[in-house]
Amino acid sequence: MRTDTYIPRRLDDSWKIGFWDVDVAAPALFAFFIGYLSGTKLSFAVCMTVGIALSRWVSKLKADKHPAFAVHWLWWNLPATPLTALRATPPSHIRRMVG
């Protein structure tokens, strides 16, 4: 039997890209991609600046909140489409629940 068994201590940690959470890194990565597609150095620099600023804003927004704050915010503010709708929960436009 192997003695160097790894036992994870935190199973519910949010996904990470490097040191950053996915919801913080996603705006910057998306902006880098759009800047790369634009084809000029100036537009890449502008997209990179906007992406970094947006990522900093998201990280400050979720600073003292639940770790899944971004997912909860998206659930309540995106429209209910077949991709975002769940069967066990009411649509996001129904704000008042009984029970």
Short mmCIF file of C-alpha atoms in Angstrom, two decimals:
data_model
loop_
_atom_site.label_atom_id
_atom_site.label_comp_id
_atom_site.label_asym_id
_atom_site.label_seq_id
_atom_site.Cartn_x
_atom_site.Cartn_y
_atom_site.Cartn_z
CA MET A 1 0.00 0.00 0.00
CA ARG A 2 1.25 3.47 -0.86
CA THR A 3 1.99 5.77 2.04
CA ASP A 4 1.99 9.06 0.11
CA THR A 5 -1.77 9.31 -0.36
CA TYR A 6 -3.03 12.84 -1.04
CA ILE A 7 -6.14 13.83 0.90
CA PRO A 8 -7.71 17.07 -0.33
CA ARG A 9 -8.69 19.46 2.44
CA ARG A 10 -11.01 21.78 0.52
CA LEU A 11 -13.42 20.15 -1.91
CA ASP A 12 -15.70 23.13 -2.52
CA ASP A 13 -13.13 25.73 -3.58
CA SER A 14 -14.05 27.75 -6.62
CA TRP A 15 -12.26 27.11 -9.90
CA LYS A 16 -9.03 29.01 -10.41
CA ILE A 17 -6.99 30.24 -13.36
CA GLY A 18 -3.54 30.69 -11.91
CA PHE A 19 -4.07 32.59 -8.67
CA TRP A 20 -7.39 34.16 -9.70
CA ASP A 21 -10.94 32.87 -9.45
CA VAL A 22 -12.58 32.09 -12.78
CA ASP A 23 -15.21 34.83 -12.42
CA VAL A 24 -12.47 37.44 -11.84
CA ALA A 25 -10.14 36.22 -14.60
CA ALA A 26 -12.84 35.70 -17.26
CA PRO A 27 -13.39 39.39 -18.16
CA ALA A 28 -9.67 39.98 -18.60
CA LEU A 29 -9.20 36.83 -20.68
CA PHE A 30 -12.20 37.70 -22.84
CA ALA A 31 -10.88 41.23 -23.37
CA PHE A 32 -7.41 39.88 -24.25
CA PHE A 33 -9.03 37.60 -26.82
CA ILE A 34 -11.06 40.44 -28.34
CA GLY A 35 -7.95 42.64 -28.43
CA TYR A 36 -6.00 39.87 -30.13
CA LEU A 37 -8.72 39.50 -32.75
CA SER A 38 -8.72 43.22 -33.45
CA GLY A 39 -5.29 43.04 -35.07
CA THR A 40 -3.73 46.33 -33.95
CA LYS A 41 -1.48 47.06 -31.02
CA LEU A 42 -3.50 50.11 -29.95
CA SER A 43 -6.81 48.25 -29.81
CA PHE A 44 -5.13 45.34 -28.01
CA ALA A 45 -3.78 47.77 -25.40
CA VAL A 46 -7.21 49.39 -25.01
CA CYS A 47 -8.95 46.00 -24.67
CA MET A 48 -6.30 44.83 -22.22
CA THR A 49 -6.77 47.96 -20.09
CA VAL A 50 -10.55 47.60 -20.12
CA GLY A 51 -10.31 43.89 -19.27
CA ILE A 52 -7.99 44.47 -16.32
CA ALA A 53 -10.18 47.32 -15.05
CA LEU A 54 -13.28 45.14 -15.36
CA SER A 55 -11.58 42.28 -13.52
CA ARG A 56 -10.53 44.60 -10.70
CA TRP A 57 -14.10 45.91 -10.49
CA VAL A 58 -15.48 42.36 -10.26
CA SER A 59 -12.95 41.43 -7.55
CA LYS A 60 -13.86 44.52 -5.50
CA LEU A 61 -17.56 43.82 -6.01
CA LYS A 62 -17.34 40.31 -4.59
CA ALA A 63 -14.75 41.11 -1.89
CA ASP A 64 -16.79 40.50 1.28
CA LYS A 65 -19.55 38.37 -0.18
CA HIS A 66 -20.30 34.68 -0.62
CA PRO A 67 -17.75 32.81 -2.79
CA ALA A 68 -20.46 32.06 -5.37
CA PHE A 69 -21.70 35.66 -5.45
CA ALA A 70 -21.07 36.01 -9.20
CA VAL A 71 -23.06 32.87 -10.00
CA HIS A 72 -25.93 34.05 -7.81
CA TRP A 73 -25.87 37.50 -9.42
CA LEU A 74 -25.93 35.96 -12.90
CA TRP A 75 -28.83 33.69 -11.92
CA TRP A 76 -31.01 36.58 -10.74
CA ASN A 77 -30.11 39.01 -13.51
CA LEU A 78 -29.89 36.92 -16.68
CA PRO A 79 -33.05 35.98 -18.58
CA ALA A 80 -34.36 32.46 -18.22
CA THR A 81 -33.38 30.66 -21.40
CA PRO A 82 -33.15 26.92 -21.96
CA LEU A 83 -29.44 27.17 -21.10
CA THR A 84 -29.91 28.99 -17.79
CA ALA A 85 -33.27 27.59 -16.63
CA LEU A 86 -33.31 24.86 -14.01
CA ARG A 87 -36.17 22.46 -13.39
CA ALA A 88 -36.20 22.49 -9.58
CA THR A 89 -36.17 26.26 -9.09
CA PRO A 90 -38.54 28.97 -10.27
CA PRO A 91 -37.57 31.33 -13.10
CA SER A 92 -35.46 34.29 -12.06
CA HIS A 93 -38.20 36.84 -12.78
CA ILE A 94 -40.34 35.37 -9.94
CA ARG A 95 -38.95 37.22 -6.95
CA ARG A 96 -41.52 36.32 -4.35
CA MET A 97 -41.62 32.72 -3.17
CA VAL A 98 -44.02 31.14 -0.74
CA GLY A 99 -42.76 28.49 1.63
#
